[in-house]
Amino acid sequence: MSSMKTRSAPVFAVPLWLVENFERLLVCCFLSLFSVVLILQVFMRFVLRDPLSWPEEFSRYLLIWTAFIGSSLAVKEARFINIDILPLMATGIVRKALHLVMHLGFLAFCGLAIYFSYDFILRIASSGQVSPAMGIPMWIVYMAAPVGLGLAALRTLQAIFFGGPSVEHHYEDKS
């Protein structure tokens, strides 16, 4: 039985790594691509004196996607901005209950935002609106919100059911 366990472990290693690092991988790829495209545009504009028409638009849309996917990463790593004076003062079951209420509130926000963005995206898609420089359908750009918030909601559910990283507090004593 132990040999079967050892053989199956590498099969699950890659999918588990992807589940654990999906957002980080996407954000790193997006920021790398963002940098390459902007460096290309600077080169084209100031060295060859022949700027491209699409890099600014592409970079703007990529930055939007990076922000929404990055919000999911922030939820996963408990690095989001929050007001945590009550949970810090509480202990035991009260602290756990406060964290649960905070998570459920964020889930409600994600659900509402996804619900309303879905209707908006359907209207944009049916209108046929495309971006001015690249000609891509605008619904692809607007999909960043429900995709990012959906991932954030999944990471929140993961934190509720399986626990998440503890929030680190770094206070600077100025006395």
PDB file of N, CA and C in Angstrom, residues 7-107:
ATOM      1  N   ARG A   7       3.891   6.225  -5.480  1.00  0.00           N
ATOM      2  CA  ARG A   7       3.783   6.406  -6.928  1.00  0.00           C
ATOM      3  C   ARG A   7       2.755   7.468  -7.285  1.00  0.00           C
ATOM      4  N   SER A   8       1.678   7.584  -6.544  1.00  0.00           N
ATOM      5  CA  SER A   8       0.626   8.538  -6.903  1.00  0.00           C
ATOM      6  C   SER A   8       0.949   9.961  -6.454  1.00  0.00           C
ATOM      7  N   ALA A   9       1.869  10.107  -5.518  1.00  0.00           N
ATOM      8  CA  ALA A   9       2.184  11.446  -5.022  1.00  0.00           C
ATOM      9  C   ALA A   9       2.682  12.387  -6.119  1.00  0.00           C
ATOM     10  N   PRO A  10       3.618  11.980  -7.011  1.00  0.00           N
ATOM     11  CA  PRO A  10       4.060  12.901  -8.061  1.00  0.00           C
ATOM     12  C   PRO A  10       2.959  13.270  -9.046  1.00  0.00           C
ATOM     13  N   VAL A  11       1.974  12.395  -9.221  1.00  0.00           N
ATOM     14  CA  VAL A  11       0.871  12.692 -10.132  1.00  0.00           C
ATOM     15  C   VAL A  11       0.087  13.905  -9.648  1.00  0.00           C
ATOM     16  N   PHE A  12      -0.064  14.027  -8.347  1.00  0.00           N
ATOM     17  CA  PHE A  12      -0.832  15.129  -7.783  1.00  0.00           C
ATOM     18  C   PHE A  12       0.017  16.351  -7.457  1.00  0.00           C
ATOM     19  N   ALA A  13       1.329  16.227  -7.578  1.00  0.00           N
ATOM     20  CA  ALA A  13       2.208  17.330  -7.200  1.00  0.00           C
ATOM     21  C   ALA A  13       1.980  18.567  -8.062  1.00  0.00           C
ATOM     22  N   VAL A  14       1.901  18.402  -9.372  1.00  0.00           N
ATOM     23  CA  VAL A  14       1.734  19.549 -10.267  1.00  0.00           C
ATOM     24  C   VAL A  14       0.359  20.209 -10.087  1.00  0.00           C
ATOM     25  N   PRO A  15      -0.745  19.434 -10.090  1.00  0.00           N
ATOM     26  CA  PRO A  15      -2.048  20.098  -9.871  1.00  0.00           C
ATOM     27  C   PRO A  15      -2.139  20.793  -8.517  1.00  0.00           C
ATOM     28  N   LEU A  16      -1.571  20.184  -7.483  1.00  0.00           N
ATOM     29  CA  LEU A  16      -1.597  20.828  -6.164  1.00  0.00           C
ATOM     30  C   LEU A  16      -0.770  22.103  -6.160  1.00  0.00           C
ATOM     31  N   TRP A  17       0.379  22.067  -6.847  1.00  0.00           N
ATOM     32  CA  TRP A  17       1.207  23.261  -6.935  1.00  0.00           C
ATOM     33  C   TRP A  17       0.448  24.366  -7.674  1.00  0.00           C
ATOM     34  N   LEU A  18      -0.252  23.999  -8.754  1.00  0.00           N
ATOM     35  CA  LEU A  18      -1.028  24.988  -9.509  1.00  0.00           C
ATOM     36  C   LEU A  18      -2.156  25.581  -8.662  1.00  0.00           C
ATOM     37  N   VAL A  19      -2.847  24.737  -7.914  1.00  0.00           N
ATOM     38  CA  VAL A  19      -3.919  25.242  -7.043  1.00  0.00           C
ATOM     39  C   VAL A  19      -3.346  26.207  -6.011  1.00  0.00           C
ATOM     40  N   GLU A  20      -2.198  25.854  -5.489  1.00  0.00           N
ATOM     41  CA  GLU A  20      -1.587  26.683  -4.446  1.00  0.00           C
ATOM     42  C   GLU A  20      -1.009  27.994  -5.003  1.00  0.00           C
ATOM     43  N   ASN A  21      -0.532  27.980  -6.232  1.00  0.00           N
ATOM     44  CA  ASN A  21       0.201  29.136  -6.772  1.00  0.00           C
ATOM     45  C   ASN A  21      -0.420  29.743  -8.021  1.00  0.00           C
ATOM     46  N   PHE A  22      -1.665  29.443  -8.323  1.00  0.00           N
ATOM     47  CA  PHE A  22      -2.309  29.891  -9.552  1.00  0.00           C
ATOM     48  C   PHE A  22      -2.268  31.406  -9.704  1.00  0.00           C
ATOM     49  N   GLU A  23      -2.738  32.122  -8.692  1.00  0.00           N
ATOM     50  CA  GLU A  23      -2.788  33.583  -8.786  1.00  0.00           C
ATOM     51  C   GLU A  23      -1.392  34.192  -8.872  1.00  0.00           C
ATOM     52  N   ARG A  24      -0.466  33.659  -8.082  1.00  0.00           N
ATOM     53  CA  ARG A  24       0.903  34.194  -8.105  1.00  0.00           C
ATOM     54  C   ARG A  24       1.514  34.020  -9.495  1.00  0.00           C
ATOM     55  N   LEU A  25       1.306  32.867 -10.104  1.00  0.00           N
ATOM     56  CA  LEU A  25       1.813  32.591 -11.441  1.00  0.00           C
ATOM     57  C   LEU A  25       1.212  33.552 -12.467  1.00  0.00           C
ATOM     58  N   LEU A  26      -0.104  33.749 -12.405  1.00  0.00           N
ATOM     59  CA  LEU A  26      -0.757  34.678 -13.331  1.00  0.00           C
ATOM     60  C   LEU A  26      -0.258  36.108 -13.147  1.00  0.00           C
ATOM     61  N   VAL A  27      -0.182  36.549 -11.895  1.00  0.00           N
ATOM     62  CA  VAL A  27       0.272  37.923 -11.631  1.00  0.00           C
ATOM     63  C   VAL A  27       1.708  38.115 -12.114  1.00  0.00           C
ATOM     64  N   CYS A  28       2.565  37.140 -11.869  1.00  0.00           N
ATOM     65  CA  CYS A  28       3.962  37.242 -12.341  1.00  0.00           C
ATOM     66  C   CYS A  28       4.023  37.294 -13.868  1.00  0.00           C
ATOM     67  N   CYS A  29       3.240  36.446 -14.519  1.00  0.00           N
ATOM     68  CA  CYS A  29       3.218  36.456 -15.990  1.00  0.00           C
ATOM     69  C   CYS A  29       2.679  37.782 -16.520  1.00  0.00           C
ATOM     70  N   PHE A  30       1.593  38.263 -15.925  1.00  0.00           N
ATOM     71  CA  PHE A  30       1.000  39.524 -16.377  1.00  0.00           C
ATOM     72  C   PHE A  30       1.962  40.687 -16.187  1.00  0.00           C
ATOM     73  N   LEU A  31       2.621  40.760 -15.026  1.00  0.00           N
ATOM     74  CA  LEU A  31       3.546  41.867 -14.783  1.00  0.00           C
ATOM     75  C   LEU A  31       4.780  41.777 -15.672  1.00  0.00           C
ATOM     76  N   SER A  32       5.233  40.570 -15.948  1.00  0.00           N
ATOM     77  CA  SER A  32       6.367  40.403 -16.872  1.00  0.00           C
ATOM     78  C   SER A  32       5.985  40.853 -18.274  1.00  0.00           C
ATOM     79  N   LEU A  33       4.829  40.416 -18.729  1.00  0.00           N
ATOM     80  CA  LEU A  33       4.342  40.821 -20.050  1.00  0.00           C
ATOM     81  C   LEU A  33       4.133  42.333 -20.112  1.00  0.00           C
ATOM     82  N   PHE A  34       3.583  42.895 -19.055  1.00  0.00           N
ATOM     83  CA  PHE A  34       3.380  44.339 -18.936  1.00  0.00           C
ATOM     84  C   PHE A  34       4.713  45.071 -19.128  1.00  0.00           C
ATOM     85  N   SER A  35       5.756  44.606 -18.437  1.00  0.00           N
ATOM     86  CA  SER A  35       7.074  45.238 -18.533  1.00  0.00           C
ATOM     87  C   SER A  35       7.656  45.122 -19.928  1.00  0.00           C
ATOM     88  N   VAL A  36       7.564  43.949 -20.519  1.00  0.00           N
ATOM     89  CA  VAL A  36       8.117  43.736 -21.862  1.00  0.00           C
ATOM     90  C   VAL A  36       7.426  44.639 -22.883  1.00  0.00           C
ATOM     91  N   VAL A  37       6.103  44.718 -22.809  1.00  0.00           N
ATOM     92  CA  VAL A  37       5.355  45.531 -23.777  1.00  0.00           C
ATOM     93  C   VAL A  37       5.687  47.012 -23.606  1.00  0.00           C
ATOM     94  N   LEU A  38       5.794  47.480 -22.370  1.00  0.00           N
ATOM     95  CA  LEU A  38       6.119  48.899 -22.167  1.00  0.00           C
ATOM     96  C   LEU A  38       7.558  49.220 -22.580  1.00  0.00           C
ATOM     97  N   ILE A  39       8.478  48.296 -22.344  1.00  0.00           N
ATOM     98  CA  ILE A  39       9.862  48.507 -22.807  1.00  0.00           C
ATOM     99  C   ILE A  39       9.900  48.538 -24.333  1.00  0.00           C
ATOM    100  N   LEU A  40       9.149  47.645 -24.965  1.00  0.00           N
ATOM    101  CA  LEU A  40       9.047  47.657 -26.427  1.00  0.00           C
ATOM    102  C   LEU A  40       8.508  48.997 -26.919  1.00  0.00           C
ATOM    103  N   GLN A  41       7.489  49.513 -26.262  1.00  0.00           N
ATOM    104  CA  GLN A  41       6.906  50.787 -26.687  1.00  0.00           C
ATOM    105  C   GLN A  41       7.887  51.940 -26.507  1.00  0.00           C
ATOM    106  N   VAL A  42       8.623  51.950 -25.405  1.00  0.00           N
ATOM    107  CA  VAL A  42       9.634  52.997 -25.191  1.00  0.00           C
ATOM    108  C   VAL A  42      10.700  52.912 -26.283  1.00  0.00           C
ATOM    109  N   PHE A  43      11.137  51.706 -26.593  1.00  0.00           N
ATOM    110  CA  PHE A  43      12.128  51.517 -27.659  1.00  0.00           C
ATOM    111  C   PHE A  43      11.586  52.013 -28.999  1.00  0.00           C
ATOM    112  N   MET A  44      10.367  51.610 -29.320  1.00  0.00           N
ATOM    113  CA  MET A  44       9.773  52.015 -30.596  1.00  0.00           C
ATOM    114  C   MET A  44       9.589  53.535 -30.680  1.00  0.00           C
ATOM    115  N   ARG A  45       9.164  54.131 -29.578  1.00  0.00           N
ATOM    116  CA  ARG A  45       8.864  55.567 -29.600  1.00  0.00           C
ATOM    117  C   ARG A  45      10.113  56.421 -29.603  1.00  0.00           C
ATOM    118  N   PHE A  46      11.078  56.102 -28.722  1.00  0.00           N
ATOM    119  CA  PHE A  46      12.207  57.013 -28.551  1.00  0.00           C
ATOM    120  C   PHE A  46      13.453  56.614 -29.340  1.00  0.00           C
ATOM    121  N   VAL A  47      13.577  55.364 -29.711  1.00  0.00           N
ATOM    122  CA  VAL A  47      14.752  54.949 -30.479  1.00  0.00           C
ATOM    123  C   VAL A  47      14.425  54.916 -31.970  1.00  0.00           C
ATOM    124  N   LEU A  48      13.362  54.218 -32.335  1.00  0.00           N
ATOM    125  CA  LEU A  48      13.011  54.105 -33.746  1.00  0.00           C
ATOM    126  C   LEU A  48      12.089  55.234 -34.234  1.00  0.00           C
ATOM    127  N   ARG A  49      11.567  56.013 -33.295  1.00  0.00           N
ATOM    128  CA  ARG A  49      10.660  57.139 -33.613  1.00  0.00           C
ATOM    129  C   ARG A  49       9.428  56.680 -34.401  1.00  0.00           C
ATOM    130  N   ASP A  50       8.957  55.470 -34.092  1.00  0.00           N
ATOM    131  CA  ASP A  50       7.780  54.911 -34.760  1.00  0.00           C
ATOM    132  C   ASP A  50       6.940  54.151 -33.719  1.00  0.00           C
ATOM    133  N   PRO A  51       6.197  54.894 -32.875  1.00  0.00           N
ATOM    134  CA  PRO A  51       5.464  54.228 -31.791  1.00  0.00           C
ATOM    135  C   PRO A  51       4.355  53.314 -32.315  1.00  0.00           C
ATOM    136  N   LEU A  52       4.111  52.282 -31.549  1.00  0.00           N
ATOM    137  CA  LEU A  52       3.024  51.355 -31.851  1.00  0.00           C
ATOM    138  C   LEU A  52       1.718  51.921 -31.291  1.00  0.00           C
ATOM    139  N   SER A  53       0.605  51.528 -31.851  1.00  0.00           N
ATOM    140  CA  SER A  53      -0.679  52.096 -31.411  1.00  0.00           C
ATOM    141  C   SER A  53      -1.313  51.329 -30.257  1.00  0.00           C
ATOM    142  N   TRP A  54      -0.927  50.092 -30.002  1.00  0.00           N
ATOM    143  CA  TRP A  54      -1.640  49.245 -29.064  1.00  0.00           C
ATOM    144  C   TRP A  54      -1.027  49.070 -27.673  1.00  0.00           C
ATOM    145  N   PRO A  55       0.271  49.310 -27.420  1.00  0.00           N
ATOM    146  CA  PRO A  55       0.835  48.965 -26.105  1.00  0.00           C
ATOM    147  C   PRO A  55       0.208  49.675 -24.905  1.00  0.00           C
ATOM    148  N   GLU A  56      -0.160  50.947 -25.038  1.00  0.00           N
ATOM    149  CA  GLU A  56      -0.754  51.638 -23.893  1.00  0.00           C
ATOM    150  C   GLU A  56      -2.093  51.009 -23.520  1.00  0.00           C
ATOM    151  N   GLU A  57      -2.897  50.724 -24.524  1.00  0.00           N
ATOM    152  CA  GLU A  57      -4.201  50.101 -24.275  1.00  0.00           C
ATOM    153  C   GLU A  57      -4.021  48.693 -23.708  1.00  0.00           C
ATOM    154  N   PHE A  58      -3.132  47.927 -24.306  1.00  0.00           N
ATOM    155  CA  PHE A  58      -2.868  46.573 -23.836  1.00  0.00           C
ATOM    156  C   PHE A  58      -2.397  46.587 -22.383  1.00  0.00           C
ATOM    157  N   SER A  59      -1.482  47.482 -22.062  1.00  0.00           N
ATOM    158  CA  SER A  59      -0.939  47.578 -20.706  1.00  0.00           C
ATOM    159  C   SER A  59      -2.019  47.978 -19.706  1.00  0.00           C
ATOM    160  N   ARG A  60      -2.883  48.882 -20.103  1.00  0.00           N
ATOM    161  CA  ARG A  60      -3.984  49.310 -19.225  1.00  0.00           C
ATOM    162  C   ARG A  60      -4.890  48.131 -18.902  1.00  0.00           C
ATOM    163  N   TYR A  61      -5.264  47.371 -19.910  1.00  0.00           N
ATOM    164  CA  TYR A  61      -6.152  46.229 -19.694  1.00  0.00           C
ATOM    165  C   TYR A  61      -5.454  45.127 -18.900  1.00  0.00           C
ATOM    166  N   LEU A  62      -4.176  44.920 -19.179  1.00  0.00           N
ATOM    167  CA  LEU A  62      -3.426  43.911 -18.446  1.00  0.00           C
ATOM    168  C   LEU A  62      -3.286  44.308 -16.975  1.00  0.00           C
ATOM    169  N   LEU A  63      -3.134  45.598 -16.713  1.00  0.00           N
ATOM    170  CA  LEU A  63      -3.039  46.077 -15.341  1.00  0.00           C
ATOM    171  C   LEU A  63      -4.360  45.875 -14.595  1.00  0.00           C
ATOM    172  N   ILE A  64      -5.471  46.041 -15.285  1.00  0.00           N
ATOM    173  CA  ILE A  64      -6.785  45.789 -14.676  1.00  0.00           C
ATOM    174  C   ILE A  64      -6.897  44.319 -14.288  1.00  0.00           C
ATOM    175  N   TRP A  65      -6.524  43.428 -15.202  1.00  0.00           N
ATOM    176  CA  TRP A  65      -6.571  41.999 -14.905  1.00  0.00           C
ATOM    177  C   TRP A  65      -5.628  41.653 -13.755  1.00  0.00           C
ATOM    178  N   THR A  66      -4.446  42.252 -13.744  1.00  0.00           N
ATOM    179  CA  THR A  66      -3.479  41.997 -12.682  1.00  0.00           C
ATOM    180  C   THR A  66      -4.031  42.422 -11.328  1.00  0.00           C
ATOM    181  N   ALA A  67      -4.709  43.557 -11.281  1.00  0.00           N
ATOM    182  CA  ALA A  67      -5.272  44.031 -10.011  1.00  0.00           C
ATOM    183  C   ALA A  67      -6.343  43.076  -9.488  1.00  0.00           C
ATOM    184  N   PHE A  68      -7.223  42.599 -10.344  1.00  0.00           N
ATOM    185  CA  PHE A  68      -8.282  41.707  -9.879  1.00  0.00           C
ATOM    186  C   PHE A  68      -7.747  40.330  -9.494  1.00  0.00           C
ATOM    187  N   ILE A  69      -6.817  39.801 -10.272  1.00  0.00           N
ATOM    188  CA  ILE A  69      -6.215  38.514  -9.907  1.00  0.00           C
ATOM    189  C   ILE A  69      -5.363  38.696  -8.650  1.00  0.00           C
ATOM    190  N   GLY A  70      -4.700  39.827  -8.544  1.00  0.00           N
ATOM    191  CA  GLY A  70      -3.906  40.129  -7.352  1.00  0.00           C
ATOM    192  C   GLY A  70      -4.752  40.255  -6.100  1.00  0.00           C
ATOM    193  N   SER A  71      -5.996  40.694  -6.257  1.00  0.00           N
ATOM    194  CA  SER A  71      -6.870  40.766  -5.082  1.00  0.00           C
ATOM    195  C   SER A  71      -7.159  39.377  -4.545  1.00  0.00           C
ATOM    196  N   SER A  72      -7.273  38.406  -5.430  1.00  0.00           N
ATOM    197  CA  SER A  72      -7.451  37.021  -4.997  1.00  0.00           C
ATOM    198  C   SER A  72      -6.204  36.530  -4.268  1.00  0.00           C
ATOM    199  N   LEU A  73      -5.043  36.890  -4.769  1.00  0.00           N
ATOM    200  CA  LEU A  73      -3.791  36.520  -4.111  1.00  0.00           C
ATOM    201  C   LEU A  73      -3.708  37.158  -2.721  1.00  0.00           C
ATOM    202  N   ALA A  74      -4.150  38.400  -2.610  1.00  0.00           N
ATOM    203  CA  ALA A  74      -4.148  39.075  -1.305  1.00  0.00           C
ATOM    204  C   ALA A  74      -5.075  38.366  -0.321  1.00  0.00           C
ATOM    205  N   VAL A  75      -6.222  37.909  -0.797  1.00  0.00           N
ATOM    206  CA  VAL A  75      -7.136  37.167   0.071  1.00  0.00           C
ATOM    207  C   VAL A  75      -6.484  35.858   0.498  1.00  0.00           C
ATOM    208  N   LYS A  76      -5.878  35.160  -0.432  1.00  0.00           N
ATOM    209  CA  LYS A  76      -5.246  33.870  -0.140  1.00  0.00           C
ATOM    210  C   LYS A  76      -4.168  34.015   0.920  1.00  0.00           C
ATOM    211  N   GLU A  77      -3.372  35.081   0.835  1.00  0.00           N
ATOM    212  CA  GLU A  77      -2.250  35.267   1.749  1.00  0.00           C
ATOM    213  C   GLU A  77      -2.589  36.163   2.937  1.00  0.00           C
ATOM    214  N   ALA A  78      -3.855  36.548   3.073  1.00  0.00           N
ATOM    215  CA  ALA A  78      -4.313  37.422   4.162  1.00  0.00           C
ATOM    216  C   ALA A  78      -3.500  38.711   4.202  1.00  0.00           C
ATOM    217  N   ARG A  79      -3.307  39.326   3.040  1.00  0.00           N
ATOM    218  CA  ARG A  79      -2.544  40.564   2.932  1.00  0.00           C
ATOM    219  C   ARG A  79      -3.407  41.741   2.482  1.00  0.00           C
ATOM    220  N   PHE A  80      -4.685  41.644   2.711  1.00  0.00           N
ATOM    221  CA  PHE A  80      -5.591  42.699   2.315  1.00  0.00           C
ATOM    222  C   PHE A  80      -5.735  43.701   3.450  1.00  0.00           C
ATOM    223  N   ILE A  81      -6.217  44.867   3.100  1.00  0.00           N
ATOM    224  CA  ILE A  81      -6.436  45.906   4.100  1.00  0.00           C
ATOM    225  C   ILE A  81      -7.725  45.580   4.838  1.00  0.00           C
ATOM    226  N   ASN A  82      -7.663  45.597   6.151  1.00  0.00           N
ATOM    227  CA  ASN A  82      -8.866  45.370   6.934  1.00  0.00           C
ATOM    228  C   ASN A  82      -8.770  46.091   8.274  1.00  0.00           C
ATOM    229  N   ILE A  83      -9.898  46.258   8.885  1.00  0.00           N
ATOM    230  CA  ILE A  83      -9.954  46.846  10.219  1.00  0.00           C
ATOM    231  C   ILE A  83     -10.103  45.678  11.180  1.00  0.00           C
ATOM    232  N   ASP A  84      -9.084  45.458  11.972  1.00  0.00           N
ATOM    233  CA  ASP A  84      -9.055  44.240  12.769  1.00  0.00           C
ATOM    234  C   ASP A  84      -8.892  44.479  14.264  1.00  0.00           C
ATOM    235  N   ILE A  85      -9.349  45.609  14.738  1.00  0.00           N
ATOM    236  CA  ILE A  85      -9.179  45.886  16.162  1.00  0.00           C
ATOM    237  C   ILE A  85      -9.991  44.927  17.033  1.00  0.00           C
ATOM    238  N   LEU A  86     -11.211  44.608  16.609  1.00  0.00           N
ATOM    239  CA  LEU A  86     -12.018  43.678  17.406  1.00  0.00           C
ATOM    240  C   LEU A  86     -11.432  42.265  17.418  1.00  0.00           C
ATOM    241  N   PRO A  87     -11.075  41.697  16.262  1.00  0.00           N
ATOM    242  CA  PRO A  87     -10.468  40.366  16.328  1.00  0.00           C
ATOM    243  C   PRO A  87      -9.153  40.331  17.110  1.00  0.00           C
ATOM    244  N   LEU A  88      -8.395  41.428  17.081  1.00  0.00           N
ATOM    245  CA  LEU A  88      -7.142  41.455  17.848  1.00  0.00           C
ATOM    246  C   LEU A  88      -7.406  41.491  19.346  1.00  0.00           C
ATOM    247  N   MET A  89      -8.483  42.129  19.739  1.00  0.00           N
ATOM    248  CA  MET A  89      -8.818  42.213  21.159  1.00  0.00           C
ATOM    249  C   MET A  89      -9.497  40.938  21.653  1.00  0.00           C
ATOM    250  N   ALA A  90     -10.140  40.228  20.752  1.00  0.00           N
ATOM    251  CA  ALA A  90     -10.881  39.022  21.140  1.00  0.00           C
ATOM    252  C   ALA A  90      -9.958  37.816  21.185  1.00  0.00           C
ATOM    253  N   THR A  91     -10.432  36.777  21.846  1.00  0.00           N
ATOM    254  CA  THR A  91      -9.680  35.517  21.907  1.00  0.00           C
ATOM    255  C   THR A  91     -10.631  34.352  21.680  1.00  0.00           C
ATOM    256  N   GLY A  92     -10.045  33.224  21.361  1.00  0.00           N
ATOM    257  CA  GLY A  92     -10.795  31.981  21.274  1.00  0.00           C
ATOM    258  C   GLY A  92     -11.922  31.992  20.270  1.00  0.00           C
ATOM    259  N   ILE A  93     -13.090  31.550  20.723  1.00  0.00           N
ATOM    260  CA  ILE A  93     -14.241  31.374  19.840  1.00  0.00           C
ATOM    261  C   ILE A  93     -14.786  32.706  19.340  1.00  0.00           C
ATOM    262  N   VAL A  94     -14.640  33.756  20.133  1.00  0.00           N
ATOM    263  CA  VAL A  94     -15.110  35.077  19.702  1.00  0.00           C
ATOM    264  C   VAL A  94     -14.285  35.558  18.515  1.00  0.00           C
ATOM    265  N   ARG A  95     -12.973  35.353  18.579  1.00  0.00           N
ATOM    266  CA  ARG A  95     -12.097  35.741  17.463  1.00  0.00           C
ATOM    267  C   ARG A  95     -12.453  34.949  16.209  1.00  0.00           C
ATOM    268  N   LYS A  96     -12.679  33.644  16.366  1.00  0.00           N
ATOM    269  CA  LYS A  96     -13.057  32.809  15.223  1.00  0.00           C
ATOM    270  C   LYS A  96     -14.394  33.254  14.643  1.00  0.00           C
ATOM    271  N   ALA A  97     -15.329  33.612  15.504  1.00  0.00           N
ATOM    272  CA  ALA A  97     -16.639  34.076  15.036  1.00  0.00           C
ATOM    273  C   ALA A  97     -16.506  35.392  14.277  1.00  0.00           C
ATOM    274  N   LEU A  98     -15.675  36.296  14.767  1.00  0.00           N
ATOM    275  CA  LEU A  98     -15.469  37.571  14.078  1.00  0.00           C
ATOM    276  C   LEU A  98     -14.825  37.355  12.708  1.00  0.00           C
ATOM    277  N   HIS A  99     -13.854  36.447  12.644  1.00  0.00           N
ATOM    278  CA  HIS A  99     -13.231  36.139  11.353  1.00  0.00           C
ATOM    279  C   HIS A  99     -14.254  35.533  10.396  1.00  0.00           C
ATOM    280  N   LEU A 100     -15.117  34.680  10.903  1.00  0.00           N
ATOM    281  CA  LEU A 100     -16.157  34.083  10.066  1.00  0.00           C
ATOM    282  C   LEU A 100     -17.107  35.154   9.543  1.00  0.00           C
ATOM    283  N   VAL A 101     -17.506  36.090  10.389  1.00  0.00           N
ATOM    284  CA  VAL A 101     -18.392  37.177   9.961  1.00  0.00           C
ATOM    285  C   VAL A 101     -17.709  38.025   8.898  1.00  0.00           C
ATOM    286  N   MET A 102     -16.413  38.311   9.076  1.00  0.00           N
ATOM    287  CA  MET A 102     -15.677  39.097   8.077  1.00  0.00           C
ATOM    288  C   MET A 102     -15.610  38.347   6.755  1.00  0.00           C
ATOM    289  N   HIS A 103     -15.332  37.053   6.812  1.00  0.00           N
ATOM    290  CA  HIS A 103     -15.268  36.253   5.588  1.00  0.00           C
ATOM    291  C   HIS A 103     -16.623  36.195   4.900  1.00  0.00           C
ATOM    292  N   LEU A 104     -17.675  36.009   5.673  1.00  0.00           N
ATOM    293  CA  LEU A 104     -19.015  35.936   5.083  1.00  0.00           C
ATOM    294  C   LEU A 104     -19.418  37.276   4.468  1.00  0.00           C
ATOM    295  N   GLY A 105     -19.035  38.382   5.101  1.00  0.00           N
ATOM    296  CA  GLY A 105     -19.300  39.700   4.529  1.00  0.00           C
ATOM    297  C   GLY A 105     -18.584  39.884   3.205  1.00  0.00           C
ATOM    298  N   PHE A 106     -17.340  39.438   3.146  1.00  0.00           N
ATOM    299  CA  PHE A 106     -16.590  39.548   1.889  1.00  0.00           C
ATOM    300  C   PHE A 106     -17.191  38.646   0.820  1.00  0.00           C
ATOM    301  N   LEU A 107     -17.632  37.446   1.211  1.00  0.00           N
ATOM    302  CA  LEU A 107     -18.295  36.559   0.255  1.00  0.00           C
ATOM    303  C   LEU A 107     -19.565  37.199  -0.302  1.00  0.00           C
TER     304      LEU A 107
END
